[in-house]
Amino acid sequence: MSGLVLTNASPRIARRRRPSRAFEAWRIPLSWGARLVLCLMVLALGGPTQATAETSARFIGPLADHLLDRSGRLTITEIAAPGARVAFQPHDGRRAANYGPSPSPAAALWLRVVAPAIAAQAGDERVLVLREPRIRNVSLFIADGSGWKELRWTIGRPQVGAAFPTRYPVLTVPTAEVTGRTVYLRIETPSSMRASLWLHTDLDFLGASGVENLVFGVVFGILAALAMYLAAAALVARDATSALLSGLVLAYLGYVLGDQGFIGSIIWPGGIVASRIMSFGGTFLIFAMTLFYSRHFLRISAHAPRVSAVVRGLAFAMLGLTLVAVASVLVNDLTLRRFVAPIGITTILFCVVLVALSWRSERRRALVFIVCWGPMFAGGILRMLHDAVPAIGANPFAVNVNYLATSLSLLLSGFANAIDLQSRERQAYRSAEDSALRLRAFAESASDSFWECDRHGTIIFASGPTSQAIGLTPGRRLDDLLAGAQKGGEADPRVDLAASLTTGTEFRATVSLPVTAGGLDHRLIVFRARPAGPDGGLRGIVSDNTAEAAAEERLAQQRKMAAIGQLTGGVAHEINNLLHPIVNLSRRVARGIQAGDDRRRLLEIVAESGTRAATIVAGLLTSVRPTPRTDSHAPLGQALGDAVRSLRSMLPAKIALSFENYGDPGPMVDTNEAFQVLTNLVANAVYATRGEGHVDVRFKGSDTTGYVLSVEDNGEGMDHETRLRAMEPFFTTKQPGHGTGLGLPIVYGIIHAWKATIDIESQPGVGTRVTIAVPAQAASRTEPTHAAIT
Amino acid sequence: MPPSPDVLVVDDVEAVRVSLAEALCEAGYNPVCVASAHEALAELSSRPFAVAVTDIWMAGIDGLKLIKLIRESNRDLPILAMTGGGPRLTIETAGALAEVWGAERVFVKPFDEDLLVRAIDAIVARPDARPA
């Protein structure tokens, strides 16, 4: 089945009928995934087939008898002598010898192999290759008549006639010298003592090693790019997972460079120690980074803090072992090598435990982890089993598949990391967007508006109905806006603003801002802000308190008027009781005196004065008691129209009295009351214009919305204090003798009985507007009628 | 000539009683003036009156209470009320209550006494008016 796949993937290979197809699979430039799948399938199907015929490349490891010389003292003479004390393990033809890591620094592995009989032409050469980059020395012994011809290969040294050292032992021999003959190999290596022995034609070896180097080069390029990408992502996104993965990729890259002998041969000829350090030290560094990364990626610290601490400790221990490994390479001590496999398997087991732990809380991550790291762990276990269980054999393909699997895992993790980063970024963006939307919704549904200004007081953000209404828009200077505020008794808000901006303190201001410049409509605006941040500026809210302030003012007015009403009622009672006999008795007595008599005239003055006093008391009472009602009722709109008509004839010629009636007829009211209300308001307006100006009466509304009557003039206006006291009885701005101070109190008394409210807006120099609002549900009054005073 | 109808006048201010007495005498009535509700009840129990005129705001039993008490024993006596205002009840409230309890009309002091006389004239002239 593997052959079929190979055929499809690479017709070139199929034509050449290579026996060791699994190894071919390693060399051909297929896609990573396809190659991995192929490798695993071939492994599952029982490993590579053996070389049996004349070919250009043959794996002859399984054909080698083997012997482990623990002391390393045996010589070729002792080994090859007939009846030697030491005996070779005979080959079984299926598995290549594998003794695991070297038991001692001096130990040597001996191989005895009968080279396949090859029909050699003159000058034909064969290449004997041991695909173990960690081998330090190899001696090939060929029987040479009386003695032994020894061909030596030493790590880091180029062969005779070559410019570069090779990554692993390569021995070129004339075909004629070896074909069908028994040769001996003495191998020194601190690493796996395996019989990874191949026999190539010289041309084939050149091609094979070229492709091999090319594939490794591609892998290194990808890994280096991945490491750089992850490092950049870690820096930009401040992401620890990316940083750890980047570290893991780098550690692995260094490990492969060292382990596969690229350092020491192609990359740094002679850098043998560096190569060993990178290979052996890198092993533990990979373990450490794997633990750090797994712990972090699976978010163990959040779900199992104790395990997380243990794994962290273990990872640091691995870092420590990395240093020990480096030291052991330097002093050429092999003790630690024997523990590599158990330590590695422990690391993998810990990772499995971490996956299991995170399965419940972080299932998605656990799944991603399994998918990404499955190949590496599988390959890693395979690799270590080769050393731990030599019986598995030195399957050359299985040794190499490890690199592929790990690279694939790293790549997959890189992808997963990129996707994870992106999704987290999207999530963060979404959540930021959500919270911005939420805040905006709050801001838009709030009656308050939000604003921010820079340290110069220029608005840089404003949102909400109030800010729009008062023209608080980005680019505008808050200072300019405050300049338009109505001047009150309080401190200038601009001074407070400047102080807040310079000292970085809270800013609060309540100002009355005109809706339109020079108009009567004002809004009571409250600014509240706090320092925005280190760059200065302010950030806060602005609210429109106009309605609340008006309601408060109205309530205070009602309380005041109620108190005044109580007092007035008591005083009026006493005075009226006294006025009653004064008026009536004076008249009665006067009636009994002849006309023309001076005494009668004097008594009539008494009665008249009493009546006038009674009028004042009645006016006072009207502020709490409506004028005695007449029998004449009419809709408010009509009553106002009638009142305006009667008023026109009485007003000075230079007063323009307009009446706009856009309302429904309005509630039924006493026409006299309506007349009283309008007369008083118009009289005040006329007085304010000093007899020259316009007075606009407007009436609008409906039964459902309620009605509004307003009387507006362009007279001198009132300041704040005057406006607040306007409803008080006897409070007047007029010259003595020109007003009683009862006009507005009377209006108040009447409209209070209408259940209406009254508001005064005024601006000195602009004018005054009195607005009476009759609510929609104002019931028609059914108050008793009273006898009127004459 | 029929005898002058008796009119009961209740007011705690003497000057008001004097003024009203003058007006009623001149109009041909026989005013009986008392200064408190207690005296008024005593008078009412001793003989019949054509009309009672009472102040509303008085010390002790006030006018409203007096009207109630009168109504308990005498449903038909026509009552007129007067008020100059007071600290607790507004004039319109007091007036409204007086009318609820049976005062035919409420006069707000200082009123023209001729109006009161005319109101009494009208009551006395009614066919159902009881002879005093």
Coordinates of N, CA and C in Angstrom, one line a residue, chain A residues 250-367:
Chain A
L250 N 13.1 27.4 19.0 CA 14.5 27.7 18.9 C 15.3 26.5 19.5
A251 N 14.9 26.1 20.7 CA 15.6 25.0 21.3 C 15.7 23.8 20.4
Y252 N 14.5 23.5 19.8 CA 14.5 22.3 18.9 C 15.4 22.5 17.7
L253 N 15.3 23.7 17.1 CA 16.2 24.0 16.0 C 17.7 23.8 16.3
G254 N 18.0 24.3 17.5 CA 19.4 24.2 18.0 C 19.8 22.7 18.2
Y255 N 18.8 22.0 18.7 CA 19.0 20.6 19.0 C 19.3 19.8 17.7
V256 N 18.4 20.0 16.7 CA 18.5 19.3 15.4 C 19.9 19.7 14.7
L257 N 20.2 21.0 14.8 CA 21.4 21.4 14.1 C 22.6 20.7 14.7
G258 N 22.6 20.6 16.1 CA 23.7 19.9 16.8 C 23.6 18.4 16.6
D259 N 22.4 17.9 16.8 CA 22.2 16.4 16.8 C 22.4 15.8 15.4
Q260 N 22.0 16.5 14.4 CA 22.2 16.0 13.0 C 23.6 16.4 12.5
G261 N 24.4 16.9 13.3 CA 25.8 17.2 12.9 C 26.0 18.3 12.0
F262 N 25.0 19.2 11.8 CA 25.2 20.3 10.9 C 26.2 21.2 11.5
I263 N 26.1 21.4 12.8 CA 27.2 22.2 13.5 C 28.3 21.2 13.6
G264 N 29.5 21.5 13.3 CA 30.6 20.6 13.3 C 30.9 20.1 12.0
S265 N 30.0 20.2 11.0 CA 30.4 19.7 9.7 C 30.1 20.9 8.7
I266 N 28.9 20.9 8.2 CA 28.6 21.9 7.1 C 28.7 23.3 7.7
I267 N 28.0 23.5 8.8 CA 27.8 24.9 9.3 C 29.1 25.4 10.0
W268 N 29.7 24.6 10.8 CA 30.9 25.0 11.6 C 31.8 23.9 11.6
P269 N 32.6 23.7 10.5 CA 33.5 22.6 10.5 C 34.4 22.6 11.7
G270 N 34.4 21.5 12.5 CA 35.3 21.5 13.6 C 34.6 21.8 14.9
G271 N 33.5 22.4 14.8 CA 32.8 22.8 16.1 C 32.1 21.6 16.7
I272 N 32.9 20.6 17.1 CA 32.3 19.4 17.6 C 31.7 19.5 18.9
V273 N 32.4 20.3 19.8 CA 31.9 20.5 21.2 C 30.6 21.2 21.2
A274 N 30.6 22.3 20.3 CA 29.4 23.1 20.2 C 28.2 22.2 19.8
S275 N 28.5 21.4 18.8 CA 27.5 20.5 18.3 C 27.0 19.5 19.4
R276 N 27.9 19.0 20.2 CA 27.4 18.1 21.3 C 26.6 18.9 22.3
I277 N 27.1 20.1 22.6 CA 26.4 20.9 23.6 C 25.0 21.2 23.1
M278 N 24.9 21.5 21.8 CA 23.5 21.8 21.3 C 22.7 20.6 21.3
S279 N 23.3 19.5 21.0 CA 22.5 18.3 20.9 C 22.0 17.8 22.3
F280 N 23.0 17.7 23.2 CA 22.7 17.1 24.5 C 22.0 18.1 25.4
G281 N 22.6 19.3 25.4 CA 22.0 20.4 26.2 C 20.6 20.7 25.7
G282 N 20.5 20.7 24.4 CA 19.2 21.0 23.7 C 18.1 20.1 24.1
T283 N 18.5 18.8 24.3 CA 17.5 17.8 24.7 C 16.8 18.2 26.0
F284 N 17.5 18.7 27.0 CA 16.9 19.0 28.2 C 16.2 20.4 28.1
L285 N 16.8 21.2 27.3 CA 16.1 22.5 27.1 C 14.8 22.3 26.4
I286 N 14.7 21.4 25.5 CA 13.4 21.0 24.9 C 12.4 20.5 25.9
F287 N 12.9 19.6 26.8 CA 12.0 19.2 27.9 C 11.5 20.3 28.7
A288 N 12.4 21.2 29.1 CA 12.0 22.3 29.9 C 11.0 23.2 29.2
M289 N 11.3 23.6 28.0 CA 10.4 24.4 27.2 C 9.0 23.8 27.0
T290 N 9.1 22.5 26.7 CA 7.8 21.7 26.5 C 6.9 21.8 27.8
L291 N 7.5 21.7 28.9 CA 6.8 21.7 30.2 C 6.2 23.1 30.4
F292 N 7.1 24.1 30.2 CA 6.7 25.5 30.4 C 5.5 25.8 29.5
Y293 N 5.7 25.4 28.2 CA 4.7 25.8 27.2 C 3.4 25.0 27.5
S294 N 3.4 23.7 27.8 CA 2.2 23.0 28.0 C 1.4 23.5 29.2
R295 N 2.2 23.8 30.2 CA 1.6 24.4 31.4 C 0.8 25.7 31.1
H296 N 1.5 26.5 30.3 CA 0.9 27.8 30.0 C -0.2 27.7 29.0
F297 N 0.0 26.9 28.0 CA -1.0 26.8 26.9 C -2.3 26.2 27.5
L298 N -2.2 25.2 28.4 CA -3.3 24.5 28.9 C -3.9 25.3 30.1
R299 N -3.3 26.4 30.4 CA -3.8 27.2 31.5 C -4.0 26.5 32.8
I300 N -2.9 25.7 33.1 CA -3.0 24.8 34.3 C -3.0 25.7 35.6
S301 N -2.3 26.8 35.6 CA -2.2 27.6 36.8 C -3.5 28.0 37.3
A302 N -4.5 28.2 36.3 CA -5.8 28.7 36.7 C -6.7 27.6 37.3
H303 N -6.4 26.4 36.8 CA -7.3 25.3 37.2 C -6.7 24.3 38.2
A304 N -5.4 24.2 38.2 CA -4.8 23.3 39.2 C -3.5 23.9 39.6
P305 N -3.6 24.9 40.5 CA -2.4 25.6 40.9 C -1.2 24.8 41.4
R306 N -1.6 23.7 42.2 CA -0.5 22.9 42.8 C 0.2 22.1 41.7
V307 N -0.5 21.5 40.8 CA 0.1 20.8 39.7 C 1.0 21.7 38.9
S308 N 0.4 22.9 38.7 CA 1.1 24.0 38.0 C 2.4 24.3 38.6
A309 N 2.4 24.4 39.9 CA 3.7 24.7 40.6 C 4.7 23.5 40.5
V310 N 4.2 22.3 40.6 CA 5.0 21.1 40.4 C 5.7 21.1 39.0
V311 N 4.8 21.4 38.0 CA 5.3 21.3 36.6 C 6.4 22.4 36.4
R312 N 6.1 23.6 37.0 CA 7.0 24.7 36.9 C 8.3 24.3 37.5
G313 N 8.3 23.7 38.7 CA 9.5 23.3 39.4 C 10.3 22.3 38.5
L314 N 9.5 21.3 37.9 CA 10.1 20.3 37.1 C 10.8 21.0 35.9
A315 N 10.1 22.0 35.3 CA 10.6 22.7 34.1 C 11.9 23.4 34.5
F316 N 11.9 24.0 35.7 CA 13.2 24.7 36.1 C 14.3 23.6 36.3
A317 N 13.9 22.5 36.9 CA 14.9 21.4 37.1 C 15.5 21.0 35.7
M318 N 14.6 21.0 34.7 CA 15.1 20.6 33.4 C 16.1 21.7 32.9
L319 N 15.8 22.9 33.2 CA 16.8 24.0 32.8 C 18.1 23.7 33.5
G320 N 18.0 23.3 34.8 CA 19.2 23.0 35.5 C 19.9 21.8 34.9
L321 N 19.2 20.8 34.5 CA 19.8 19.7 33.8 C 20.5 20.1 32.5
T322 N 19.9 21.1 31.9 CA 20.5 21.6 30.6 C 21.9 22.0 30.9
L323 N 22.1 22.7 32.0 CA 23.4 23.2 32.4 C 24.3 22.0 32.7
V324 N 23.8 21.0 33.4 CA 24.5 19.8 33.8 C 25.0 19.1 32.5
A325 N 24.0 19.1 31.5 CA 24.3 18.4 30.3 C 25.5 19.1 29.6
V326 N 25.4 20.4 29.6 CA 26.5 21.2 28.9 C 27.8 20.9 29.6
A327 N 27.8 20.8 30.9 CA 29.0 20.6 31.7 C 29.5 19.1 31.4
S328 N 28.5 18.2 31.3 CA 28.9 16.8 31.1 C 29.6 16.6 29.7
V329 N 29.1 17.4 28.8 CA 29.7 17.4 27.4 C 31.2 17.9 27.5
L330 N 31.3 19.0 28.3 CA 32.7 19.6 28.4 C 33.7 18.6 29.1
V331 N 33.2 17.9 30.1 CA 34.1 17.0 30.8 C 34.0 15.6 30.2
N332 N 33.2 15.4 29.2 CA 33.1 14.1 28.5 C 32.6 13.0 29.4
D333 N 31.6 13.4 30.2 CA 31.0 12.4 31.1 C 29.7 11.9 30.5
L334 N 29.5 10.6 30.5 CA 28.4 10.0 29.8 C 27.2 9.6 30.7
T335 N 27.4 9.8 32.0 CA 26.4 9.3 33.0 C 25.0 9.8 32.7
L336 N 24.9 11.1 32.4 CA 23.6 11.7 32.2 C 22.8 11.1 31.0
R337 N 23.7 10.7 30.0 CA 23.0 10.2 28.8 C 22.1 9.0 29.1
R338 N 22.4 8.2 30.0 CA 21.6 7.0 30.3 C 20.2 7.4 30.8
F339 N 20.1 8.7 31.3 CA 18.8 9.0 31.9 C 18.0 9.8 31.0
V340 N 18.5 10.1 29.8 CA 17.7 10.9 28.8 C 16.4 10.3 28.5
A341 N 16.4 9.0 28.2 CA 15.1 8.4 27.9 C 14.1 8.4 29.0
P342 N 14.4 8.0 30.2 CA 13.4 8.1 31.3 C 13.0 9.5 31.6
I343 N 13.9 10.4 31.5 CA 13.6 11.8 31.8 C 12.6 12.3 30.7
G344 N 12.9 12.0 29.5 CA 12.0 12.4 28.4 C 10.7 11.8 28.5
I345 N 10.6 10.5 28.8 CA 9.3 9.9 28.9 C 8.5 10.5 30.1
T346 N 9.3 10.8 31.2 CA 8.6 11.5 32.3 C 8.0 12.8 31.9
T347 N 8.8 13.5 31.1 CA 8.3 14.8 30.6 C 7.0 14.6 29.8
I348 N 7.0 13.6 28.9 CA 5.8 13.4 28.1 C 4.6 13.0 29.0
L349 N 4.9 12.1 30.0 CA 3.9 11.7 30.9 C 3.3 12.9 31.6
F350 N 4.1 13.8 32.0 CA 3.6 15.0 32.7 C 2.7 15.8 31.7
C351 N 3.1 15.9 30.5 CA 2.3 16.6 29.5 C 0.9 15.9 29.3
V352 N 1.0 14.6 29.4 CA -0.3 13.8 29.2 C -1.2 14.1 30.5
V353 N -0.5 14.2 31.6 CA -1.3 14.5 32.9 C -1.9 15.9 32.7
L354 N -1.1 16.8 32.2 CA -1.6 18.2 32.1 C -2.8 18.2 31.1
V355 N -2.8 17.5 30.0 CA -3.9 17.4 29.1 C -5.1 16.9 29.8
A356 N -4.9 15.8 30.6 CA -6.0 15.2 31.3 C -6.6 16.2 32.3
L357 N -5.7 16.9 32.9 CA -6.2 17.9 33.9 C -7.1 19.0 33.3
S358 N -6.6 19.4 32.1 CA -7.3 20.5 31.5 C -8.5 20.1 30.6
W359 N -8.7 18.8 30.6 CA -9.7 18.2 29.7 C -11.1 18.8 30.1
R360 N -11.4 19.0 31.4 CA -12.7 19.4 31.8 C -12.9 20.9 31.6
S361 N -11.9 21.7 32.1 CA -12.0 23.1 32.1 C -11.6 23.8 30.8
E362 N -10.7 23.2 30.0 CA -10.2 23.8 28.8 C -10.2 22.8 27.7
R363 N -11.4 22.2 27.4 CA -11.4 21.1 26.5 C -10.9 21.4 25.1
R364 N -11.2 22.6 24.7 CA -10.8 23.0 23.4 C -9.3 23.1 23.2
R365 N -8.7 23.7 24.3 CA -7.3 23.8 24.3 C -6.6 22.4 24.4
A366 N -7.2 21.6 25.2 CA -6.7 20.2 25.3 C -6.7 19.5 24.0
L367 N -7.8 19.6 23.3 CA -7.9 19.0 22.0 C -6.9 19.5 21.0

